[in-house]
CSV table of C-alpha atoms and ligand atoms in Angstrom, one decimal:
chain,number,residue,atom,x,y,z
A,1,MET,CA,0.0,0.0,0.0
A,2,ASN,CA,1.6,3.2,-1.1
A,3,GLN,CA,1.5,6.5,0.9
A,4,ASP,CA,-1.2,8.1,-1.2
A,5,THR,CA,-3.5,5.1,-1.0
A,6,PHE,CA,-3.1,4.8,2.8
A,7,ALA,CA,-3.7,8.6,3.4
A,8,SER,CA,-6.7,8.8,1.1
A,9,ARG,CA,-8.3,5.7,2.5
A,10,LEU,CA,-7.7,6.8,6.0
A,11,ILE,CA,-9.2,10.3,5.3
A,12,GLU,CA,-12.2,8.7,3.6
A,13,TRP,CA,-12.8,6.5,6.7
A,14,TYR,CA,-12.5,9.6,8.9
A,15,GLU,CA,-14.9,11.7,6.9
A,16,TYR,CA,-17.5,9.0,7.4
A,17,HIS,CA,-16.8,7.9,11.0
A,18,LYS,CA,-15.5,11.0,12.8
A,19,ARG,CA,-17.1,12.2,16.0
A,20,ASP,CA,-18.4,15.8,15.9
A,21,LEU,CA,-16.3,17.6,18.4
A,22,PRO,CA,-16.1,21.4,19.0
A,23,TRP,CA,-12.3,21.7,18.5
A,24,ARG,CA,-12.7,20.2,15.1
A,25,HIS,CA,-14.7,23.2,14.0
A,26,THR,CA,-11.9,25.7,14.7
A,27,ASN,CA,-8.5,26.5,13.4
A,28,ASP,CA,-7.7,28.9,16.3
A,29,PRO,CA,-4.4,27.6,17.6
A,30,TYR,CA,-5.3,28.7,21.2
A,31,HIS,CA,-8.5,26.6,21.3
A,32,ILE,CA,-6.7,23.7,19.6
A,33,TRP,CA,-3.9,23.9,22.2
A,34,LEU,CA,-6.5,23.9,25.0
A,35,SER,CA,-8.2,20.8,23.6
A,36,GLU,CA,-5.0,18.9,23.1
A,37,ILE,CA,-3.7,19.6,26.6
A,38,ILE,CA,-7.0,18.6,28.2
A,39,LEU,CA,-7.1,15.4,26.0
A,40,GLN,CA,-3.7,14.4,27.2
A,41,GLN,CA,-5.3,14.1,30.6
A,42,THR,CA,-8.5,12.3,29.9
A,43,ARG,CA,-10.8,10.8,27.3
A,44,VAL,CA,-12.9,12.8,24.9
A,45,LYS,CA,-16.2,12.4,26.7
A,46,GLN,CA,-14.7,13.5,30.1
A,47,GLY,CA,-12.6,16.2,28.5
A,48,LEU,CA,-15.4,17.8,26.6
A,49,PRO,CA,-17.0,19.8,29.5
A,50,TYR,CA,-13.5,20.9,30.6
A,51,TYR,CA,-12.8,22.3,27.2
A,52,GLN,CA,-16.2,24.0,27.1
A,53,ASN,CA,-15.6,25.5,30.6
A,54,PHE,CA,-12.1,26.7,29.7
A,55,VAL,CA,-13.2,28.3,26.4
A,56,LYS,CA,-16.2,30.0,28.2
A,57,ALA,CA,-14.0,31.3,31.1
A,58,PHE,CA,-11.0,32.2,29.0
A,59,PRO,CA,-12.2,32.8,25.4
A,60,THR,CA,-8.8,34.2,24.3
A,61,ILE,CA,-5.2,33.6,25.2
A,62,PHE,CA,-5.3,37.1,26.8
A,63,ASP,CA,-8.0,36.0,29.2
A,64,LEU,CA,-6.1,32.9,30.2
A,65,ALA,CA,-2.9,34.8,30.7
A,66,ALA,CA,-4.6,37.4,32.9
A,67,ALA,CA,-6.6,34.9,35.0
A,68,PRO,CA,-5.8,34.2,38.7
A,69,GLU,CA,-3.9,30.9,39.0
A,70,GLN,CA,-6.5,29.7,41.5
A,71,GLU,CA,-9.2,30.1,38.9
A,72,VAL,CA,-7.2,28.1,36.3
A,73,LEU,CA,-6.5,25.3,38.8
A,74,ARG,CA,-10.2,25.3,39.9
A,75,LEU,CA,-11.4,24.7,36.3
A,76,TRP,CA,-8.7,22.1,35.9
A,77,GLN,CA,-9.8,20.3,39.1
A,78,GLY,CA,-10.2,16.6,38.5
A,79,LEU,CA,-7.9,16.3,35.5
A,80,GLY,CA,-4.7,15.6,37.5
A,81,TYR,CA,-1.2,16.7,36.6
A,82,TYR,CA,-1.8,20.2,37.8
A,83,SER,CA,1.6,21.3,36.6
A,84,ARG,CA,0.2,21.1,33.1
A,85,ALA,CA,-2.4,23.7,33.9
A,86,ARG,CA,0.3,25.9,35.5
A,87,ASN,CA,2.6,25.5,32.5
A,88,MET,CA,-0.3,26.3,30.2
A,89,GLN,CA,-0.9,29.6,31.9
A,90,GLU,CA,2.8,30.4,32.0
A,91,THR,CA,3.0,29.8,28.2
A,92,ALA,CA,-0.1,31.9,27.7
A,93,LYS,CA,1.6,34.7,29.5
A,94,ALA,CA,4.8,34.3,27.5
A,95,ILE,CA,2.9,34.4,24.2
A,96,VAL,CA,0.9,37.5,25.3
A,97,ASN,CA,3.9,39.4,26.7
A,98,GLN,CA,6.5,38.4,24.1
A,99,GLN,CA,4.4,38.0,20.9
A,100,ASN,CA,1.4,40.2,21.5
A,101,GLY,CA,-0.8,37.1,21.9
A,102,SER,CA,0.0,35.8,18.5
A,103,PHE,CA,0.6,32.0,18.5
A,104,PRO,CA,3.9,30.8,16.9
A,105,ASN,CA,2.9,29.2,13.5
A,106,SER,CA,5.5,26.5,13.0
A,107,TYR,CA,6.3,23.2,14.7
A,108,ILE,CA,9.9,24.3,15.4
A,109,ALA,CA,8.7,27.5,17.2
A,110,LEU,CA,5.9,25.7,19.0
A,111,VAL,CA,8.0,22.9,20.4
A,112,LYS,CA,10.2,25.5,22.2
A,113,LEU,CA,7.3,26.6,24.4
A,114,LYS,CA,7.0,25.4,27.9
A,115,GLY,CA,4.6,22.5,28.3
A,116,ILE,CA,4.3,22.0,24.5
A,117,GLY,CA,6.0,18.7,23.5
A,118,PRO,CA,6.5,17.2,20.1
A,119,TYR,CA,3.0,15.7,20.0
A,120,THR,CA,1.2,19.0,20.9
A,121,ALA,CA,3.4,21.0,18.6
A,122,ALA,CA,2.6,18.7,15.7
A,123,ALA,CA,-1.1,18.8,16.5
A,124,ILE,CA,-1.3,22.6,16.6
A,125,ALA,CA,1.0,23.1,13.6
A,126,SER,CA,-1.0,20.8,11.4
A,127,PHE,CA,-4.6,21.5,12.6
A,128,ALA,CA,-4.2,25.3,12.8
A,129,PHE,CA,-1.5,26.0,10.2
A,130,LYS,CA,-1.7,22.9,7.9
A,131,GLU,CA,2.0,22.2,8.4
A,132,SER,CA,2.9,18.7,7.2
A,133,VAL,CA,4.2,17.3,10.4
A,134,ALA,CA,2.9,14.0,11.8
A,135,VAL,CA,1.5,13.5,15.3
A,136,LEU,CA,2.7,10.6,17.3
A,137,ASP,CA,0.6,9.5,20.2
A,138,GLY,CA,-0.5,6.2,21.7
A,139,ASN,CA,-3.1,5.8,19.0
A,140,VAL,CA,-0.7,6.4,16.2
A,141,PHE,CA,1.9,4.0,17.7
A,142,ARG,CA,-0.8,1.3,17.9
A,143,VAL,CA,-2.1,1.8,14.4
A,144,LEU,CA,1.3,1.8,12.7
A,145,ALA,CA,2.7,-1.1,14.8
A,146,ARG,CA,-0.3,-3.2,13.7
A,147,LEU,CA,-0.5,-2.2,10.1
A,148,TYR,CA,3.2,-2.7,9.5
A,149,GLY,CA,3.8,-5.5,12.0
A,150,LEU,CA,6.4,-3.5,13.8
A,151,GLU,CA,7.7,-5.2,16.9
A,152,THR,CA,10.1,-2.5,18.2
A,153,ASP,CA,9.3,-1.7,21.9
A,154,ILE,CA,7.4,1.6,21.7
A,155,ALA,CA,8.8,2.6,25.1
A,156,THR,CA,12.3,3.0,23.6
A,157,SER,CA,13.8,6.1,21.9
A,158,LYS,CA,14.6,3.9,18.9
A,159,ALA,CA,10.9,3.3,18.4
A,160,LYS,CA,10.2,7.0,18.6
A,161,THR,CA,12.6,7.7,15.7
A,162,LEU,CA,11.4,4.7,13.7
A,163,PHE,CA,7.6,5.5,14.1
A,164,SER,CA,8.1,9.2,13.7
A,165,THR,CA,10.0,8.7,10.4
A,166,LEU,CA,7.3,6.3,9.1
A,167,ALA,CA,4.5,8.6,10.2
A,168,ASN,CA,6.1,11.6,8.4
A,169,GLN,CA,6.4,9.5,5.3
A,170,LEU,CA,2.7,8.6,5.4
A,171,ILE,CA,1.2,12.0,6.1
A,172,SER,CA,-0.8,13.6,3.4
A,173,SER,CA,1.0,16.8,2.3
A,174,ASP,CA,-2.2,18.2,0.9
A,175,SER,CA,-4.3,17.6,4.0
A,176,PRO,CA,-2.0,17.1,7.0
A,177,ASP,CA,-4.7,18.4,9.3
A,178,LEU,CA,-7.2,15.9,8.2
A,179,TYR,CA,-4.7,13.1,8.1
A,180,ASN,CA,-3.5,13.7,11.6
A,181,GLN,CA,-7.0,13.9,12.9
A,182,ALA,CA,-7.9,10.8,11.0
A,183,ILE,CA,-5.1,8.5,12.2
A,184,MET,CA,-5.8,9.5,15.9
A,185,GLU,CA,-9.5,9.0,15.5
A,186,PHE,CA,-8.9,5.6,13.7
A,187,GLY,CA,-6.8,4.5,16.7
A,188,ALA,CA,-9.4,5.8,19.2
A,189,ILE,CA,-12.5,4.2,17.7
A,190,GLN,CA,-11.6,1.5,15.1
A,191,CYS,CA,-8.1,0.1,15.9
A,192,THR,CA,-8.7,0.2,19.6
A,193,HIS,CA,-6.4,-1.1,22.3
A,194,SER,CA,-8.3,-4.2,23.3
A,195,SER,CA,-11.0,-4.8,20.7
A,196,PRO,CA,-10.0,-3.6,17.2
A,197,ASP,CA,-12.8,-3.8,14.7
A,198,CYS,CA,-10.8,-5.7,12.1
A,199,LEU,CA,-13.8,-7.2,10.3
A,200,LEU,CA,-15.0,-3.7,9.2
A,201,CYS,CA,-11.5,-2.2,8.8
A,202,PRO,CA,-10.6,-0.6,5.4
A,203,PHE,CA,-7.0,-1.9,5.9
A,204,GLN,CA,-7.9,-5.5,6.6
A,205,GLN,CA,-6.2,-6.8,3.5
A,206,GLU,CA,-2.9,-5.1,4.2
A,207,CYS,CA,-2.7,-5.1,7.9
A,208,GLU,CA,0.2,-7.3,9.1
A,209,ALA,CA,-1.3,-7.8,12.6
A,210,PHE,CA,-4.6,-9.0,11.2
A,211,LEU,CA,-3.0,-11.2,8.6
A,212,THR,CA,-0.8,-12.9,11.2
A,213,GLY,CA,-3.2,-12.8,14.2
A,214,ARG,CA,-1.0,-10.4,16.2
A,215,GLN,CA,-3.6,-7.7,17.1
A,216,ASN,CA,-3.3,-8.5,20.8
A,217,ILE,CA,0.5,-8.5,20.8
A,218,LEU,CA,1.1,-5.3,18.9
A,219,PRO,CA,2.3,-2.8,19.8
A,220,ILE,CA,4.9,-4.1,22.1
A,221,LYS,CA,5.5,-1.9,25.2
A,222,SER,CA,7.9,-3.3,27.9
A,223,LYS,CA,8.2,-0.6,30.6
A,224,LYS,CA,5.9,-1.3,33.5
A,225,THR,CA,5.0,1.7,35.6
A,226,VAL,CA,6.2,1.4,39.2
A,227,ILE,CA,3.4,2.4,41.6
A,228,LYS,CA,4.2,4.0,44.9
A,229,ASN,CA,1.9,3.4,47.8
A,230,ARG,CA,1.3,6.5,50.0
A,231,PHE,CA,-0.8,6.7,53.2
A,232,PHE,CA,-2.3,10.1,53.9
A,233,HIS,CA,-3.7,11.0,57.3
A,234,TYR,CA,-5.8,14.1,57.1
A,235,ILE,CA,-7.2,16.1,60.0
A,236,VAL,CA,-10.2,18.3,59.0
A,237,PHE,CA,-10.4,21.1,61.5
A,238,HIS,CA,-13.9,22.5,61.7
A,239,VAL,CA,-15.0,25.6,63.7
A,240,GLN,CA,-18.7,26.5,63.4
A,241,ASN,CA,-19.2,26.8,59.6
A,242,ARG,CA,-15.5,27.1,58.8
A,243,ILE,CA,-13.0,24.5,57.7
A,244,ALA,CA,-9.2,24.8,57.9
A,245,MET,CA,-7.5,24.4,54.5
A,246,ARG,CA,-3.8,24.4,53.6
A,247,LEU,CA,-2.2,25.5,50.4
A,248,ARG,CA,0.0,22.8,49.1
A,249,GLY,CA,3.6,23.7,48.3
A,250,SER,CA,6.0,22.7,45.6
A,251,LYS,CA,8.0,19.4,45.2
A,252,ASP,CA,5.0,17.1,45.5
A,253,ILE,CA,1.7,16.4,43.7
A,254,TRP,CA,-1.1,19.0,43.8
A,255,GLN,CA,1.1,22.1,44.0
A,256,GLY,CA,-1.1,25.2,44.3
A,257,LEU,CA,-4.2,23.2,45.4
A,258,TYR,CA,-5.8,23.1,48.8
A,259,ASP,CA,-6.1,20.2,51.2
A,260,PHE,CA,-6.2,19.8,55.0
A,261,TRP,CA,-3.6,19.3,57.7
A,262,LEU,CA,-1.7,16.2,56.6
A,263,SER,CA,0.5,13.6,58.1
A,264,GLU,CA,2.0,11.1,55.7
A,265,ASN,CA,3.3,7.8,57.0
A,266,ASP,CA,4.5,4.6,55.5
A,267,SER,CA,1.7,2.7,57.2
A,268,ILE,CA,-1.7,3.2,58.8
A,269,LEU,CA,-1.8,5.2,62.1
A,270,ASP,CA,-4.4,5.0,64.9
A,271,THR,CA,-5.9,8.1,66.4
A,272,ASP,CA,-3.5,8.4,69.4
A,273,GLU,CA,-0.5,8.1,67.2
A,274,LEU,CA,-1.8,10.8,64.9
A,275,VAL,CA,-2.8,13.3,67.6
A,276,LYS,CA,0.7,13.0,69.1
A,277,GLN,CA,2.1,14.4,65.8
A,278,LEU,CA,0.0,17.5,66.1
A,279,ASP,CA,2.1,20.6,66.5
A,280,LEU,CA,-0.9,22.7,66.8
A,281,ASP,CA,-1.5,24.1,70.3
A,282,LEU,CA,-5.1,23.1,71.0
A,283,SER,CA,-4.8,23.5,74.8
A,284,ASP,CA,-7.0,26.6,74.9
A,285,THR,CA,-9.8,25.2,72.8
A,286,ILE,CA,-12.2,22.5,73.5
A,287,TYR,CA,-12.4,19.9,70.8
A,288,THR,CA,-14.0,16.6,69.9
A,289,ILE,CA,-12.3,14.2,67.6
A,290,LYS,CA,-13.9,11.7,65.3
A,291,ALA,CA,-12.0,8.9,63.7
A,292,PRO,CA,-12.4,8.0,60.1
A,293,GLU,CA,-15.2,5.7,59.0
A,294,LYS,CA,-13.5,4.5,55.9
A,295,ALA,CA,-10.4,4.8,53.8
A,296,TYR,CA,-10.5,6.5,50.4
A,297,THR,CA,-8.3,5.1,47.6
A,298,HIS,CA,-7.1,7.5,45.0
A,299,LEU,CA,-5.1,6.4,42.0
A,300,LEU,CA,-2.6,8.6,40.1
A,301,SER,CA,-0.5,7.4,37.2
A,302,HIS,CA,2.4,6.5,39.5
A,303,GLN,CA,0.9,6.6,42.9
A,304,ARG,CA,-1.8,4.9,44.9
A,305,ILE,CA,-3.0,7.0,47.8
A,306,GLU,CA,-4.9,5.6,50.7
A,307,ALA,CA,-6.4,8.5,52.6
A,308,ARG,CA,-8.1,8.6,56.0
A,309,PHE,CA,-9.8,11.7,57.3
A,310,TRP,CA,-10.1,12.5,61.0
A,311,HIS,CA,-12.5,15.2,61.9
A,312,ILE,CA,-11.8,17.7,64.8
A,313,GLN,CA,-14.5,20.0,65.9
A,314,LEU,CA,-13.1,23.1,67.7
A,315,GLU,CA,-14.8,25.6,69.8
A,316,GLU,CA,-12.7,28.4,68.4
A,317,VAL,CA,-9.9,29.0,66.0
A,318,PRO,CA,-6.5,28.0,67.7
A,319,GLN,CA,-3.7,30.6,68.2
A,320,SER,CA,-1.1,28.7,66.3
A,321,GLN,CA,-2.4,27.5,62.9
A,322,GLU,CA,0.6,25.8,61.1
A,323,GLY,CA,-0.1,27.2,57.6
A,324,LEU,CA,-3.8,26.5,58.0
A,325,THR,CA,-6.5,29.1,57.1
A,326,PHE,CA,-10.1,28.8,58.1
A,327,TYR,CA,-12.6,29.3,55.3
A,328,THR,CA,-16.4,29.4,55.1
A,329,LEU,CA,-18.0,26.5,53.2
A,330,GLU,CA,-18.8,28.9,50.4
A,331,GLU,CA,-15.1,29.9,50.2
A,332,VAL,CA,-14.0,26.3,50.3
A,333,GLU,CA,-16.1,25.5,47.3
A,334,GLN,CA,-14.3,28.2,45.3
A,335,LEU,CA,-10.8,26.9,46.1
A,336,PRO,CA,-9.0,24.6,43.7
A,337,LYS,CA,-8.8,21.2,45.3
A,338,PRO,CA,-7.6,17.7,44.4
A,339,ILE,CA,-10.5,15.5,43.4
A,340,LEU,CA,-9.9,13.3,46.5
A,341,ILE,CA,-10.5,16.3,48.8
A,342,ASN,CA,-13.5,17.4,46.8
A,343,LYS,CA,-15.0,14.0,47.1
A,344,TYR,CA,-14.6,14.0,50.8
A,345,LEU,CA,-16.0,17.5,51.2
A,346,SER,CA,-19.0,16.7,49.0
A,347,GLU,CA,-19.8,13.6,51.1
A,348,HIS,CA,-19.5,15.5,54.4
A,349,PHE,CA,-20.1,19.2,53.9
A,350,PHE,CA,-21.6,20.2,50.6
B,1,LIG,S1,-7.2,-4.8,10.6
B,1,LIG,FE1,-7.6,-4.6,12.8
B,1,LIG,S2,-5.5,-4.4,13.7
B,1,LIG,FE2,-5.4,-4.0,11.5
B,1,LIG,S3,-5.6,-1.8,11.3
B,1,LIG,FE3,-7.6,-2.7,11.0
B,1,LIG,S4,-8.5,-2.6,13.0
B,1,LIG,FE4,-6.3,-2.3,13.3
């Protein structure tokens, strides 16, 4: 199958099967960028409301650049990898301040921006500016590995070079935007990870994986992610209708988001052990303590967090507050929070 046949058949498939998504109706690089960053975090269905909320709150790159960081993080809440949202805003500020808000219009210039890697740069360059540069994401790796029977481990840098070269040979120079959309959509809905629809596939006659029964083997990916177990012991201080929240610092997950007083241990603690760790001076205030009813498990890409929440009801705000600030429930709702904290709050307070 030559390059032209592959590209035209793929685009033909796309025109017929594509999902109608809002970012496919624009060539505004800012909106395309937003959609791509969001879609790196989640699937299309879950990402759609985030995209709509971001476009509504920050219709232009100037709006995103000027927004309070807290507001950006709050809209990002639930997507994880909050550094991506911060990088996005930093890049928006750089484009506004250094280039009067005008997006760079080439792959080479885009890939130099903070938070924009080769995949995102290729997506923006091709979708917005029709530059003939191939995207390479998990969908593209899968489709090419199966079609061409490539057994190179896709976790290696050798595979990146090999697949990138092949993808750039296959891209349609007339319609690089459609081609890139098409190959990703094909991987997402036709040549899927666990159940490729080979019987109705336009490439069935040529596909090496189908012809040799290797759909479930390809692509080959060796690296296994090492998952770290973490045990979070939270204390939720509560005074009348106010809750103590703490802004998380750098060098760990959830930077810039709010959680509660936290003790992290390698194992599960009981109430006495936990209270001993409290540096807060609670001697002047009467309090009642309630132990957790259950543990909450929260999974991140490389971490498994088991969180328990103790609840301490105080008569008044203590003198020493250890970085804690007391907020009303209405204020707490407006703070950007990790999804785990939001879940706990929704079950107990909102
Ligand atoms: S025949 Fe099956 S494995 Fe091959 S490209 Fe089509 S859907 Fe994917």
